[in-house]
Amino acid sequence: DGGITQSPKYLFRKEGQNVTLSCEQNLNHDAMYWYRQDPGQGLRLIYYSQIVNDFQKGDIAEGYSVSREKKESFPLTVTSAQKNPTAFYLCASSILGTADKETQYFGPGTRLLVL
Amino acid sequence: KQEVTQIPAALSVPEGENLVLNCSFTDSAIYNLQWFRQDPGKGLTSLLLIQSSQREQTSGRLNASLDKSSGRSTLYIAASQPGDSATYLCAVSRVGSARQLTFGSGTQLTVLP
């Protein structure tokens, strides 16, 4: 089945620890995105990538880092500099074609909790 | 800066009712507007996409309209069912922003049997 997988489903972070969230897609999509969702709020863009080895900051990139070494993979690292990391993290991907026809496909999400 | 607002934040209706969810945005320079569904603790599922040149889109019991000049969209759900219970999010794709989506905070819908 084609789709987007995220792991783990739940992740616990200790103070001062960096943690990495995995996102993999087998849809052959060019672009990948990371969003953060806080309770009762919409999604906010952290980072996005339109091509391998290139990525751009979104609205709330501070305290996060990403890499895009393969087209299928876009891992997100939550660093110790992110002081309020507790949230639901969603990964998405899309084809880069005609902008007005593009939609994004989302993974099942990872819930990050701080111990 | 693009801002997206959804009203109401929560809605509870009896089964069988027709209902309307509202979405407004501040900048009309968009590629498209999209409606998504999110079940508790899950990812988002795309429901409808309206291109900036279109006025509406339909899929089954769902109909979404777009009035770009006034910065408004509505999602109409006909003959609601308990299975429609979820949070509905609208998002706009901003021109000149590399296809970034700006999301509203969602409307949490509960359809009572």
PDB file of C-alpha atoms in Angstrom, chain A residues 9 33 35 37 40-45 48 50 57-59 88 90 94-109 111, chain B residues 1 30-34 36 38 40-46 49-53 87 89 93-94 97-106:
ATOM      1  CA  LYS A   9       3.345   6.701  17.620  1.00  0.00           C
ATOM      2  CA  TYR A  33       6.462  18.816   5.328  1.00  0.00           C
ATOM      3  CA  TYR A  35       3.698  20.357  11.138  1.00  0.00           C
ATOM      4  CA  GLN A  37      -0.443  20.692  16.284  1.00  0.00           C
ATOM      5  CA  GLY A  40      -7.558  22.892  19.946  1.00  0.00           C
ATOM      6  CA  GLN A  41      -5.359  24.555  17.361  1.00  0.00           C
ATOM      7  CA  GLY A  42      -4.636  24.184  13.692  1.00  0.00           C
ATOM      8  CA  LEU A  43      -1.377  22.964  12.213  1.00  0.00           C
ATOM      9  CA  ARG A  44       1.728  25.151  12.099  1.00  0.00           C
ATOM     10  CA  LEU A  45       4.527  24.514   9.610  1.00  0.00           C
ATOM     11  CA  TYR A  48       9.481  21.722   4.404  1.00  0.00           C
ATOM     12  CA  GLN A  50      10.905  20.269  -2.121  1.00  0.00           C
ATOM     13  CA  LYS A  57      12.208  26.869   7.548  1.00  0.00           C
ATOM     14  CA  GLY A  58       8.520  27.267   8.185  1.00  0.00           C
ATOM     15  CA  ASP A  59       6.797  29.513  10.686  1.00  0.00           C
ATOM     16  CA  PHE A  88       1.230  16.203  18.067  1.00  0.00           C
ATOM     17  CA  LEU A  90       2.323  15.473  11.586  1.00  0.00           C
ATOM     18  CA  SER A  94       2.773  16.240  -1.987  1.00  0.00           C
ATOM     19  CA  ILE A  95       3.508  16.139  -5.691  1.00  0.00           C
ATOM     20  CA  LEU A  96       4.908  19.368  -7.096  1.00  0.00           C
ATOM     21  CA  GLY A  97       2.770  20.017 -10.142  1.00  0.00           C
ATOM     22  CA  THR A  98       0.252  22.759 -10.829  1.00  0.00           C
ATOM     23  CA  ALA A  99       0.043  24.701  -7.573  1.00  0.00           C
ATOM     24  CA  ASP A 100      -3.697  25.231  -7.570  1.00  0.00           C
ATOM     25  CA  LYS A 101      -4.372  21.485  -7.878  1.00  0.00           C
ATOM     26  CA  GLU A 102      -1.936  20.237  -5.255  1.00  0.00           C
ATOM     27  CA  THR A 103      -3.030  18.663  -2.022  1.00  0.00           C
ATOM     28  CA  GLN A 104      -0.998  17.248   0.837  1.00  0.00           C
ATOM     29  CA  TYR A 105      -1.226  13.709   2.170  1.00  0.00           C
ATOM     30  CA  PHE A 106      -0.704  13.217   5.879  1.00  0.00           C
ATOM     31  CA  GLY A 107       0.803  10.520   8.043  1.00  0.00           C
ATOM     32  CA  PRO A 108      -0.824   9.235  11.268  1.00  0.00           C
ATOM     33  CA  GLY A 109       1.233  11.491  13.539  1.00  0.00           C
ATOM     34  CA  ARG A 111       2.642  12.416  19.951  1.00  0.00           C
TER      35      ARG A 111
ATOM     36  CA  LYS B   1       0.321  37.561   6.972  1.00  0.00           C
ATOM     37  CA  ILE B  30      -4.294  31.883  -2.766  1.00  0.00           C
ATOM     38  CA  TYR B  31      -3.732  28.916  -5.073  1.00  0.00           C
ATOM     39  CA  ASN B  32      -6.516  26.886  -3.502  1.00  0.00           C
ATOM     40  CA  LEU B  33      -8.545  26.214  -0.363  1.00  0.00           C
ATOM     41  CA  GLN B  34      -8.767  22.748   1.098  1.00  0.00           C
ATOM     42  CA  PHE B  36      -9.620  18.239   5.755  1.00  0.00           C
ATOM     43  CA  GLN B  38      -9.233  14.784  11.430  1.00  0.00           C
ATOM     44  CA  PRO B  40      -9.140  12.090  17.358  1.00  0.00           C
ATOM     45  CA  GLY B  41      -5.435  11.316  17.601  1.00  0.00           C
ATOM     46  CA  LYS B  42      -5.145  10.699  13.859  1.00  0.00           C
ATOM     47  CA  GLY B  43      -3.710  12.379  10.799  1.00  0.00           C
ATOM     48  CA  LEU B  44      -5.637  14.507   8.307  1.00  0.00           C
ATOM     49  CA  THR B  45      -7.696  13.223   5.395  1.00  0.00           C
ATOM     50  CA  SER B  46      -8.305  15.501   2.419  1.00  0.00           C
ATOM     51  CA  LEU B  49      -9.927  21.043  -2.808  1.00  0.00           C
ATOM     52  CA  ILE B  50     -11.245  24.205  -4.488  1.00  0.00           C
ATOM     53  CA  GLN B  51      -8.893  25.875  -6.938  1.00  0.00           C
ATOM     54  CA  SER B  52      -8.718  29.666  -6.779  1.00  0.00           C
ATOM     55  CA  SER B  53     -10.574  29.919 -10.108  1.00  0.00           C
ATOM     56  CA  THR B  87     -12.727  17.889  13.531  1.00  0.00           C
ATOM     57  CA  LEU B  89     -10.002  21.915   9.220  1.00  0.00           C
ATOM     58  CA  SER B  93      -2.313  27.532  -0.071  1.00  0.00           C
ATOM     59  CA  ARG B  94      -0.573  30.892  -0.175  1.00  0.00           C
ATOM     60  CA  SER B  97       5.018  30.696  -0.366  1.00  0.00           C
ATOM     61  CA  ALA B  98       6.192  27.471  -2.033  1.00  0.00           C
ATOM     62  CA  ARG B  99       2.797  25.817  -1.561  1.00  0.00           C
ATOM     63  CA  GLN B 100       2.728  26.280   2.195  1.00  0.00           C
ATOM     64  CA  LEU B 101      -0.642  25.678   3.807  1.00  0.00           C
ATOM     65  CA  THR B 102      -2.071  27.967   6.473  1.00  0.00           C
ATOM     66  CA  PHE B 103      -4.611  26.189   8.657  1.00  0.00           C
ATOM     67  CA  GLY B 104      -7.569  27.300  10.694  1.00  0.00           C
ATOM     68  CA  SER B 105      -8.017  25.910  14.194  1.00  0.00           C
ATOM     69  CA  GLY B 106     -10.875  23.650  13.140  1.00  0.00           C
TER      70      GLY B 106
END
